[in-house]
PDB file of C-alpha atoms in Angstrom:
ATOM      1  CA  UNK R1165     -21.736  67.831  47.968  1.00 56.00           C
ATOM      2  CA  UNK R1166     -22.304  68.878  51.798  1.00 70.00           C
ATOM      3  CA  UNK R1167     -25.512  67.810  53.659  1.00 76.00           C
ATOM      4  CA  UNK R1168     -26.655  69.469  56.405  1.00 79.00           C
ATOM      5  CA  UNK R1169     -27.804  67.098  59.110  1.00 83.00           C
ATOM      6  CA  UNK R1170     -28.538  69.286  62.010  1.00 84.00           C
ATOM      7  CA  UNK R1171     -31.235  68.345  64.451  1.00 87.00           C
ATOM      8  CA  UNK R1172     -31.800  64.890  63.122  1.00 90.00           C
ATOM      9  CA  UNK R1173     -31.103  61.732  65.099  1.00 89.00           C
ATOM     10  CA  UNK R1174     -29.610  58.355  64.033  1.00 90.00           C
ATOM     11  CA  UNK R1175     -32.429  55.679  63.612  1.00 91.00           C
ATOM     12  CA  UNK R1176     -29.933  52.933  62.993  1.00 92.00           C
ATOM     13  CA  UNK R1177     -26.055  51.693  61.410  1.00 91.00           C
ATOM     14  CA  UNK R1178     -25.754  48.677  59.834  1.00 86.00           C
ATOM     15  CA  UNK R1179     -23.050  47.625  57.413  1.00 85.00           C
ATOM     16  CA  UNK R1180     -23.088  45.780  54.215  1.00 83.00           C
ATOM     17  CA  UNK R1181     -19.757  44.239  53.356  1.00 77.00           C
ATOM     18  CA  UNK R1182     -17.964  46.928  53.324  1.00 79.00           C
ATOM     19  CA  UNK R1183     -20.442  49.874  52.471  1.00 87.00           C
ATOM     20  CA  UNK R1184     -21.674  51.425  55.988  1.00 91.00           C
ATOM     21  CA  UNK R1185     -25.391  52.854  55.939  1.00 92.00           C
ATOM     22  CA  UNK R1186     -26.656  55.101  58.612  1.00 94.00           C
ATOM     23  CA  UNK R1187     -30.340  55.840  58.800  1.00 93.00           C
ATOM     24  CA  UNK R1188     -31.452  59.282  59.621  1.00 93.00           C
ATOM     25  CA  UNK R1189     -35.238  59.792  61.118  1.00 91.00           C
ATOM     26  CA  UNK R1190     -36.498  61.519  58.496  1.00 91.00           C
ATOM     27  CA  UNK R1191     -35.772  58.617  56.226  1.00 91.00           C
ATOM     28  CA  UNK R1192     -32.403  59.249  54.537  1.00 91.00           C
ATOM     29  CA  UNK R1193     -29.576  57.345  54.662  1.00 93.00           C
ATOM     30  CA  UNK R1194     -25.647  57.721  54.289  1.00 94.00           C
ATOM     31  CA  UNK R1195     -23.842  55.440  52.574  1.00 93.00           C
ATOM     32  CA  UNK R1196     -20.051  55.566  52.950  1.00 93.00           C
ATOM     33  CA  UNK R1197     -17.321  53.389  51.480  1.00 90.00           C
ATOM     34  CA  UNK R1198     -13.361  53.069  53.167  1.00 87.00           C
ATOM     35  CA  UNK R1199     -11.854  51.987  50.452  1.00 82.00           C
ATOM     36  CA  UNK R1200      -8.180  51.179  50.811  1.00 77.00           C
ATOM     37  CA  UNK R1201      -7.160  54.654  53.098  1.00 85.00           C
ATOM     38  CA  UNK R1202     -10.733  55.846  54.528  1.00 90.00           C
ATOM     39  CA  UNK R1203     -11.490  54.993  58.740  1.00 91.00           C
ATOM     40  CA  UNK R1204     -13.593  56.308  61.407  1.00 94.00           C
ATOM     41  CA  UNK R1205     -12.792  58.215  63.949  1.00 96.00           C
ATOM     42  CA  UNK R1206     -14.493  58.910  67.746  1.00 96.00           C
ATOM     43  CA  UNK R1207     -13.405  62.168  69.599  1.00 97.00           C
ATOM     44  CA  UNK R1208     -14.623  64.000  72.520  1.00 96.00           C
ATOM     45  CA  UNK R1209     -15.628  67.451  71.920  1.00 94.00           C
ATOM     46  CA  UNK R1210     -12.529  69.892  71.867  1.00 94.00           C
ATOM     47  CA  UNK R1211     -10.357  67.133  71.425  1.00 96.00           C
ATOM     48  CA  UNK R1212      -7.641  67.263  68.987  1.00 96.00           C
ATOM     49  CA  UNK R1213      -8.179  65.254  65.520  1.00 97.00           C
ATOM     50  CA  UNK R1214      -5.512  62.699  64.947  1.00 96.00           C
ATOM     51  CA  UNK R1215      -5.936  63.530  60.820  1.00 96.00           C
ATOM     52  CA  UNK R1216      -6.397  67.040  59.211  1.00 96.00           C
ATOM     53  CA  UNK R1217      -9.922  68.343  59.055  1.00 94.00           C
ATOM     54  CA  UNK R1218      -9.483  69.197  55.639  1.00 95.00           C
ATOM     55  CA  UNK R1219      -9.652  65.049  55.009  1.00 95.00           C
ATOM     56  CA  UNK R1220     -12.709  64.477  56.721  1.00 95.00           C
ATOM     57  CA  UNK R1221     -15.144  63.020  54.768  1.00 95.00           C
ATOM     58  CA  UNK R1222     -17.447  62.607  56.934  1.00 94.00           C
ATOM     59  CA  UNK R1223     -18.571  65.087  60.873  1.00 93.00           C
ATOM     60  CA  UNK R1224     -21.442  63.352  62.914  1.00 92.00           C
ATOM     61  CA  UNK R1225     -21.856  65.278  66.196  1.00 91.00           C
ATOM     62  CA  UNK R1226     -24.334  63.775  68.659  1.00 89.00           C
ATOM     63  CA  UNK R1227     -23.070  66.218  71.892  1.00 89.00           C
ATOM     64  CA  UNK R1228     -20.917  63.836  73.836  1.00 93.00           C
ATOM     65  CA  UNK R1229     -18.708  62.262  71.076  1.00 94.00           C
ATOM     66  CA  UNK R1230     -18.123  63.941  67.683  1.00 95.00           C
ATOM     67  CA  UNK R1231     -17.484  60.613  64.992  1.00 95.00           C
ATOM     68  CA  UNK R1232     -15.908  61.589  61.789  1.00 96.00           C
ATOM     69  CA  UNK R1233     -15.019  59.425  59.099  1.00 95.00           C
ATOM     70  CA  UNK R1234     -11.711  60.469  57.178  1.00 97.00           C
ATOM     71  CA  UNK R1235     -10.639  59.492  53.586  1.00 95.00           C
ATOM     72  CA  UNK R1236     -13.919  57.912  52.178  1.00 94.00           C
ATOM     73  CA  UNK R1237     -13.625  56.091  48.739  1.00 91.00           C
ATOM     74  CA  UNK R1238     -17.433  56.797  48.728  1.00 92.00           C
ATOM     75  CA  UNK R1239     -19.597  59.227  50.344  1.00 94.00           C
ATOM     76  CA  UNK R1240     -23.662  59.132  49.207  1.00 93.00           C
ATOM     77  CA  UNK R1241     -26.920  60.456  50.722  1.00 93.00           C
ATOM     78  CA  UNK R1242     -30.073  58.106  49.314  1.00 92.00           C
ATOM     79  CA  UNK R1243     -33.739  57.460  50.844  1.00 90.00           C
ATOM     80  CA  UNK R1244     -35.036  54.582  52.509  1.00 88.00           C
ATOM     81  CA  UNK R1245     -37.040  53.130  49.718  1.00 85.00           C
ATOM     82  CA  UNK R1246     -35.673  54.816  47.341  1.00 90.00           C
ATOM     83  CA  UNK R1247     -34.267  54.094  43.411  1.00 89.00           C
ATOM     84  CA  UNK R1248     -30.280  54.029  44.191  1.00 89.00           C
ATOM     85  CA  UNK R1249     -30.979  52.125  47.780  1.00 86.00           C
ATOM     86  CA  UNK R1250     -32.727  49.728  45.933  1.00 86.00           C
ATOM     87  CA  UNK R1251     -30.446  49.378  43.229  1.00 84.00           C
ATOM     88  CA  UNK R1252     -27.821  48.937  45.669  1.00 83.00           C
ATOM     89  CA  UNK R1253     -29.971  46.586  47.936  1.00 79.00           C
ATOM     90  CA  UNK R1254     -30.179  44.195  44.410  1.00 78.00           C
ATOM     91  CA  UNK R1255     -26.458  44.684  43.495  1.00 84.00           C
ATOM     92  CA  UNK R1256     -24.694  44.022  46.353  1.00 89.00           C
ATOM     93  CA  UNK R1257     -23.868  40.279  47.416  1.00 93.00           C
ATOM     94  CA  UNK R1258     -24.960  38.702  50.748  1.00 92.00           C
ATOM     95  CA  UNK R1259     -22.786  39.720  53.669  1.00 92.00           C
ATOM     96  CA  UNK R1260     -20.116  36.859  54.535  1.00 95.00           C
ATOM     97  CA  UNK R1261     -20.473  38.559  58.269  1.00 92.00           C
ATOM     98  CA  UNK R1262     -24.413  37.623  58.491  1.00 90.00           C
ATOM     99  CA  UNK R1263     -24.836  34.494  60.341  1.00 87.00           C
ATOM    100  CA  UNK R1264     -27.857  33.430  57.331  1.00 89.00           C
ATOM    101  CA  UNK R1265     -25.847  34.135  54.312  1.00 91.00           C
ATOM    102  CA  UNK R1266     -25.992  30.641  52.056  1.00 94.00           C
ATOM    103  CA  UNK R1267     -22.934  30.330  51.230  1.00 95.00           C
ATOM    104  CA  UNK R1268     -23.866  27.339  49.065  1.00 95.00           C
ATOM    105  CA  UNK R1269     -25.774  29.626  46.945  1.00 96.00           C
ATOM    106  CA  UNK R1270     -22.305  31.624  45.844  1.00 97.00           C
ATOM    107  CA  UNK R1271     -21.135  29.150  43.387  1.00 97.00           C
ATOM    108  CA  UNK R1272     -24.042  29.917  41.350  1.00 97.00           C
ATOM    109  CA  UNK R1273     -24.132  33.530  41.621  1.00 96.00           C
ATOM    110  CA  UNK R1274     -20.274  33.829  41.097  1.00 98.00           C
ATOM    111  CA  UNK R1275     -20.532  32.333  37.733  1.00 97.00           C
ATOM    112  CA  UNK R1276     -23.719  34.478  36.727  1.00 97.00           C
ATOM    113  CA  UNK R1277     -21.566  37.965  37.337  1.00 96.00           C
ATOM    114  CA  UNK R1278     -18.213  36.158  36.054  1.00 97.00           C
ATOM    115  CA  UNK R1279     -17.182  35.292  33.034  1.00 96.00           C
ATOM    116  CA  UNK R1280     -15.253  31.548  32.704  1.00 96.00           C
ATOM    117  CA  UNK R1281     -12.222  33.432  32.425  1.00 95.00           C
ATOM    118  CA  UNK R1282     -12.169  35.666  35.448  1.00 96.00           C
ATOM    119  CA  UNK R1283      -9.501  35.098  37.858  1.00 96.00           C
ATOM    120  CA  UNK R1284     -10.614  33.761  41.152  1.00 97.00           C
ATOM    121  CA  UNK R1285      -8.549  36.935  42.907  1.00 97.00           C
ATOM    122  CA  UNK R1286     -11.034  39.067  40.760  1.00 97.00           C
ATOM    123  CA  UNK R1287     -14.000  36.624  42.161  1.00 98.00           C
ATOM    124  CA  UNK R1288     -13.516  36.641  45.797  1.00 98.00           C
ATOM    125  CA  UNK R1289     -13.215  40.282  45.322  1.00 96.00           C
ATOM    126  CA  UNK R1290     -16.263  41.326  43.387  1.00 96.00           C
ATOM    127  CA  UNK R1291     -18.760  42.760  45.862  1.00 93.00           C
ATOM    128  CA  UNK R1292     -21.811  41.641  43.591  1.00 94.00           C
ATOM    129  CA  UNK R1293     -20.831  38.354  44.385  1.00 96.00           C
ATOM    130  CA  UNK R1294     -20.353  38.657  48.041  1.00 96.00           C
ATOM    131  CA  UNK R1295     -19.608  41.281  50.285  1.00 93.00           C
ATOM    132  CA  UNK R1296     -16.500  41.711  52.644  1.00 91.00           C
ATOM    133  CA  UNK R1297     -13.335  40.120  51.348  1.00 94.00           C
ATOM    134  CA  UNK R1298     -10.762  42.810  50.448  1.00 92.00           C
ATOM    135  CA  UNK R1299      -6.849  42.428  49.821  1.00 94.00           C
ATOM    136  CA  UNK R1300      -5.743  40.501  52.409  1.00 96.00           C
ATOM    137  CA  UNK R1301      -8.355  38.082  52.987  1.00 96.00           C
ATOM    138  CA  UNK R1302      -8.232  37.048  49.252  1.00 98.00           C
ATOM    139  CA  UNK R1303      -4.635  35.969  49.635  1.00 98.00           C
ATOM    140  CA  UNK R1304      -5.057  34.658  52.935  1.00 98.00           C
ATOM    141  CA  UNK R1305      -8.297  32.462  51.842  1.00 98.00           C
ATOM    142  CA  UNK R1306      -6.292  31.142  48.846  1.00 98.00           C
ATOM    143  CA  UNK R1307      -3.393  30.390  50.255  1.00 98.00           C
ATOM    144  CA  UNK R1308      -5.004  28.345  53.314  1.00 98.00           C
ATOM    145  CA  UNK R1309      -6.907  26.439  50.344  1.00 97.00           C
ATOM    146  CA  UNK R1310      -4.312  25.766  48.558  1.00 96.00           C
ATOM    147  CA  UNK R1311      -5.402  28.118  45.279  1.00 96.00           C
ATOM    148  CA  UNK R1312      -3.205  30.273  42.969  1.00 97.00           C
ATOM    149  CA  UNK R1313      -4.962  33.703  42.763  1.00 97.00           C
ATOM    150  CA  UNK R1314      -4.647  33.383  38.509  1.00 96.00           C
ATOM    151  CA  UNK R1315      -6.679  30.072  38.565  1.00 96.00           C
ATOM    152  CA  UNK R1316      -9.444  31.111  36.329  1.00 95.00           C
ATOM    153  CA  UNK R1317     -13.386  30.424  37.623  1.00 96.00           C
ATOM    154  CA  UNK R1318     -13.639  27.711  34.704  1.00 95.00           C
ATOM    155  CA  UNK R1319     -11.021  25.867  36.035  1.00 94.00           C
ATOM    156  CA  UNK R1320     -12.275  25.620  39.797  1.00 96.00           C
ATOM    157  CA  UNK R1321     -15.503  23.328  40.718  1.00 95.00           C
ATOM    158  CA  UNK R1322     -18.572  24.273  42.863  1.00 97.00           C
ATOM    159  CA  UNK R1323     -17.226  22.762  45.927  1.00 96.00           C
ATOM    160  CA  UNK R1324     -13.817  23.825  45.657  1.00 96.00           C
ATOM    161  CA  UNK R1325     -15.592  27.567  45.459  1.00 97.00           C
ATOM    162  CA  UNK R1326     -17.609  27.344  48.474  1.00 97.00           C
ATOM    163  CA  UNK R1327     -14.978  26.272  50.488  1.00 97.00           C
ATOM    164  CA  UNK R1328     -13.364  29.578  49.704  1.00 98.00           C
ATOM    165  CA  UNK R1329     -16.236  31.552  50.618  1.00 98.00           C
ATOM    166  CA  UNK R1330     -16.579  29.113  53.785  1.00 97.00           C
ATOM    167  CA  UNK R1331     -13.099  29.754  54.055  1.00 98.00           C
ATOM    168  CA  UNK R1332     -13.358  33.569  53.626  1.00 97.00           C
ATOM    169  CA  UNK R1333     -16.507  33.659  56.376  1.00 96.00           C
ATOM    170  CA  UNK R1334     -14.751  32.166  58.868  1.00 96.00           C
ATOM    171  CA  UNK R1335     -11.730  34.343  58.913  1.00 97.00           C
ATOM    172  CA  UNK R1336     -13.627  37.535  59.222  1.00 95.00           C
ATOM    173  CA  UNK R1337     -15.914  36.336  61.484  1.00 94.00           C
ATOM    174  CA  UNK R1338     -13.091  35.581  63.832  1.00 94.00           C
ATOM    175  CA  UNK R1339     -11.724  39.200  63.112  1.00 93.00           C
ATOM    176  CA  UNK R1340     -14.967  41.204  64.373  1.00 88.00           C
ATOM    177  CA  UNK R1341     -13.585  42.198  68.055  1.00 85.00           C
ATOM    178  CA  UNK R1342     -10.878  45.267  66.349  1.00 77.00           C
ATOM    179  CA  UNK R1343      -7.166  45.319  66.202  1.00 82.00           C
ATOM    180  CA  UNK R1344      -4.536  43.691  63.621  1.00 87.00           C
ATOM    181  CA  UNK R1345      -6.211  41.006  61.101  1.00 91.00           C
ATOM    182  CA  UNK R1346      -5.175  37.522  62.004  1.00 94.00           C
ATOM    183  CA  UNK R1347      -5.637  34.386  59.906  1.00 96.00           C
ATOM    184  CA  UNK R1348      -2.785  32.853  61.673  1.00 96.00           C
ATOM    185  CA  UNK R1349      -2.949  31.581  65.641  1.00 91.00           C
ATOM    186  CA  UNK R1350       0.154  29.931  65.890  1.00 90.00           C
ATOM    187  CA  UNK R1351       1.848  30.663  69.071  1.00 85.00           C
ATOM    188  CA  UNK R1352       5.067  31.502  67.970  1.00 90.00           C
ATOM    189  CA  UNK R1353       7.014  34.753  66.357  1.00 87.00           C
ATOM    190  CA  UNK R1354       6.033  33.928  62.646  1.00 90.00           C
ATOM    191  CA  UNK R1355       3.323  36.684  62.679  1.00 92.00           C
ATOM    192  CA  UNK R1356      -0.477  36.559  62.310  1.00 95.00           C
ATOM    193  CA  UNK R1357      -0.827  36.579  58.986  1.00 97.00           C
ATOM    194  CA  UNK R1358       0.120  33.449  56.318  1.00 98.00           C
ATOM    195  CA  UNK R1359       1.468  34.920  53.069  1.00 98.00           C
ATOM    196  CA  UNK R1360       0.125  39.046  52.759  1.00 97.00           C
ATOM    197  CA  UNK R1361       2.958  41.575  53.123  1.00 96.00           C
ATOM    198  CA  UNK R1362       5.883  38.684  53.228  1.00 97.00           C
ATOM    199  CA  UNK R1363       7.209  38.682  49.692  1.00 98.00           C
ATOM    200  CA  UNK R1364       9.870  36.696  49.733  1.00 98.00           C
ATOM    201  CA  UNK R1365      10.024  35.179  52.999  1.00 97.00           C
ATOM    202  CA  UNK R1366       9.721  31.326  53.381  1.00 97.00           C
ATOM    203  CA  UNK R1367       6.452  30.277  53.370  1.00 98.00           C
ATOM    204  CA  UNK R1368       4.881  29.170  57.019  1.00 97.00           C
ATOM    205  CA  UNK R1369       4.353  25.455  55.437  1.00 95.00           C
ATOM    206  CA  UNK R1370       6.895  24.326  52.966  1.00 96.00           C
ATOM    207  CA  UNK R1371       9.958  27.115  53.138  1.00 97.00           C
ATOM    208  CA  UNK R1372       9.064  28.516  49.906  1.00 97.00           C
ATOM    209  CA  UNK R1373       9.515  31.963  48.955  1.00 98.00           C
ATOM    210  CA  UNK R1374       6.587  33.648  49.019  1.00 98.00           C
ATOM    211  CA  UNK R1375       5.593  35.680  45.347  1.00 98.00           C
ATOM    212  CA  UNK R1376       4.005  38.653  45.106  1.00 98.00           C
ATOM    213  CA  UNK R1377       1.954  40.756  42.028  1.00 96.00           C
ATOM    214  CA  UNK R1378      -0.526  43.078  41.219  1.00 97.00           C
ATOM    215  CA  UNK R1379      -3.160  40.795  40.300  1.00 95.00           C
ATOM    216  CA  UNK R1380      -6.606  41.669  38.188  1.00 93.00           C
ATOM    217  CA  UNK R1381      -8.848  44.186  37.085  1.00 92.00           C
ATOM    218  CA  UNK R1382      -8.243  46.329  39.774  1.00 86.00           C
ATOM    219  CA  UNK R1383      -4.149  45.504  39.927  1.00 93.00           C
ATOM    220  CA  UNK R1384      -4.757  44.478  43.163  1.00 93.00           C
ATOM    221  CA  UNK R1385      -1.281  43.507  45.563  1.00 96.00           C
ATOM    222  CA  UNK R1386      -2.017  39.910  46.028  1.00 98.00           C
ATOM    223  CA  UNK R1387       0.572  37.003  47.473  1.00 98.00           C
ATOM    224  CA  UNK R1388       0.600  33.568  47.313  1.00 98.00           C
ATOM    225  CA  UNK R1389       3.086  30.417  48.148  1.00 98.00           C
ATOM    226  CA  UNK R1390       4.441  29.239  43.948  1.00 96.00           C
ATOM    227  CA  UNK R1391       4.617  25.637  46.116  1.00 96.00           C
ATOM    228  CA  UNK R1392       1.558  25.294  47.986  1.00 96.00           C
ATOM    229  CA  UNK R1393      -0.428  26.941  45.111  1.00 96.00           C
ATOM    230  CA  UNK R1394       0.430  25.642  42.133  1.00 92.00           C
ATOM    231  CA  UNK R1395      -0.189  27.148  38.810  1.00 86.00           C
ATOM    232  CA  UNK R1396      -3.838  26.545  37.004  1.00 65.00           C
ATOM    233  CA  UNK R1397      -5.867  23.391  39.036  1.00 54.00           C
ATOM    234  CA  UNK R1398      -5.904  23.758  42.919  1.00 43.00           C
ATOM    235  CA  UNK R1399      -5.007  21.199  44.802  1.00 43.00           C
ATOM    236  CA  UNK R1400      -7.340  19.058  46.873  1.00 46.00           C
ATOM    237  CA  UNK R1401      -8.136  20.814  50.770  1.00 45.00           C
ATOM    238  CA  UNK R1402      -5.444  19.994  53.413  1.00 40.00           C
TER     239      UNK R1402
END
C-alpha cells in the first residue's frame, strides 16, 4: 500500500539490525527491511536511476537529493508508540552495532528463543536473538572460531557462545565506513573474506577445501573449513 508523505519532514533514522526506521514529524514511522536484494539509493533531482522505477520500494524527496530504496524484503508504516512498534521494539534482539549491547546477556536469551536442537547457523541468524548478522558474517564468525555451522546450541557452552557474538560485533563494527565486507586484513592477494563464496578453494589456514551448503530453516548458503571446523563439538579458540 502507497503512503503519501508530502509536506512532512524527517525527525530522525536510526537502524535496528537490519530493519531501518525513519521518523516522520507527525509521529509515524517507516520501517523497511533489505533483505538479501533490497539497497538505497541517493540521486540528484533529474538524474537518471541506476535500477528501474518500477522496483522502487521506497521515493523520499527532500528537494536537493531524491533517496529511494529499491527491492525491500519489507516495507511498513507504524506510529511512534504504537501496538506493532512496540511489538517490534520487544521482539527484536539488541543491536550488535550499539556500543551498550551486553553481549554476555545473549547466551541466555539465545537458549530462551532456541530450542537445544537448533543449529548455531540458525542462532547467529535469528534476529530475536540479536540483530545484524546475515549470511556472510555467520560463516565468517564460525569459521574464525573454529565452529561447524550444524553444531547444535546443546552442544556449545555459554562462553563458547559469547565469543561468537563478541566475535560477530567486532567484525561489523569494523565494517561501518561502506564498501566490500572484510573479515580478512591480510596483506596479500587471498581476498578479504575467510571462507564465504570460496567453495572449494584451500582454506586460508590449513589448505583444506572449503565446503559449502544450504544450511537451516531458511536454507541459507553457508561455508565452512571440514578441517578447522570439525563436525559436532567446537574446538577450543585459537
Amino acid at each position: 500500500p502507497k503512503a503519501d508523505l508530502r509536506g512532512l519532514g524527517v525527525r530522525s533514522v536510526h537502524a535496528q539490525g537490519k530493519h531501518l526506521f525513519i521518523g516522520f514529524d507527525n509521529g509515524q514511522l517507516l520501517r523497511n527491511h533489505l533483505g538479501m536484494w533490497g539497497s538505497w539509493h541517493s540521486y540528484r533531482p533529474g538524474e537518471d536511476w541506476l535500477r528501474p522505477k518500477h522496483r522502487a520500494s521506497i521515493v523520499i524527496d527532500v528537494g536537493d537529493r531524491v533517496y529511494v530504496c529499491f527491492n525491500a524484503q519489507q516495507v511498513e508504516m507504524l506510529r511512534e508508540g504504537g501496538v506493532r512498534n512496540r511489538q517490534l521494539a520487544a521482539t527484536l534482539g539488541p543491536d550488535l552495532l550499539k556500543s551498550d549491547v551486553e553481549v554476555s546477556a545473549l547466551p541466555l536469551r539465545a537458549r530462551k528463543l532456541c530450542s537445544e536442537k537448533t543449529l548455531v547457523a540458525d542462532v547467529l541468524l535469528n534476529q530475536k536473538v540479536a540483530c545484524g548478522i546475515g549470511t556472510v558474517y555467520k560463516s565468517e564468525t564460525l569459521f574464525l572460531e573454529n565452529m561447524h555451522p550444524m553444531t547444535q546450541l546443546g552442544l556449545i557452552e555459554d562462553p563458547e557462545l559469547m565469543a561468537l557474538y563478541e566475535r560477530a560485533a567486532q567484525l561489523l563494527n569494523a565494517n561501518t565506513h561502506g564498501g566490500p565486507r572484510i573479515t580478512r586484513r591480510a596483506s596479500d592477494d587471498a581476498g578479504h573474506l575467510w571462507v564465504y563464496g570460496r567453495t572449494a578453494q584451500p582454506c586460508l589456514r590449513c589448505d583444506a577445501p572449503i565446503a559449502s551448503k544450504m544450511v537451516g530453516i531458511a536454507q541459507r548458503s553457508t561455508f565452512w573449513c571440514p578441517r578447522c571446523q570439525p563436525v559436532g563439538r567446537s574446538l577450543k579458540r585459537s
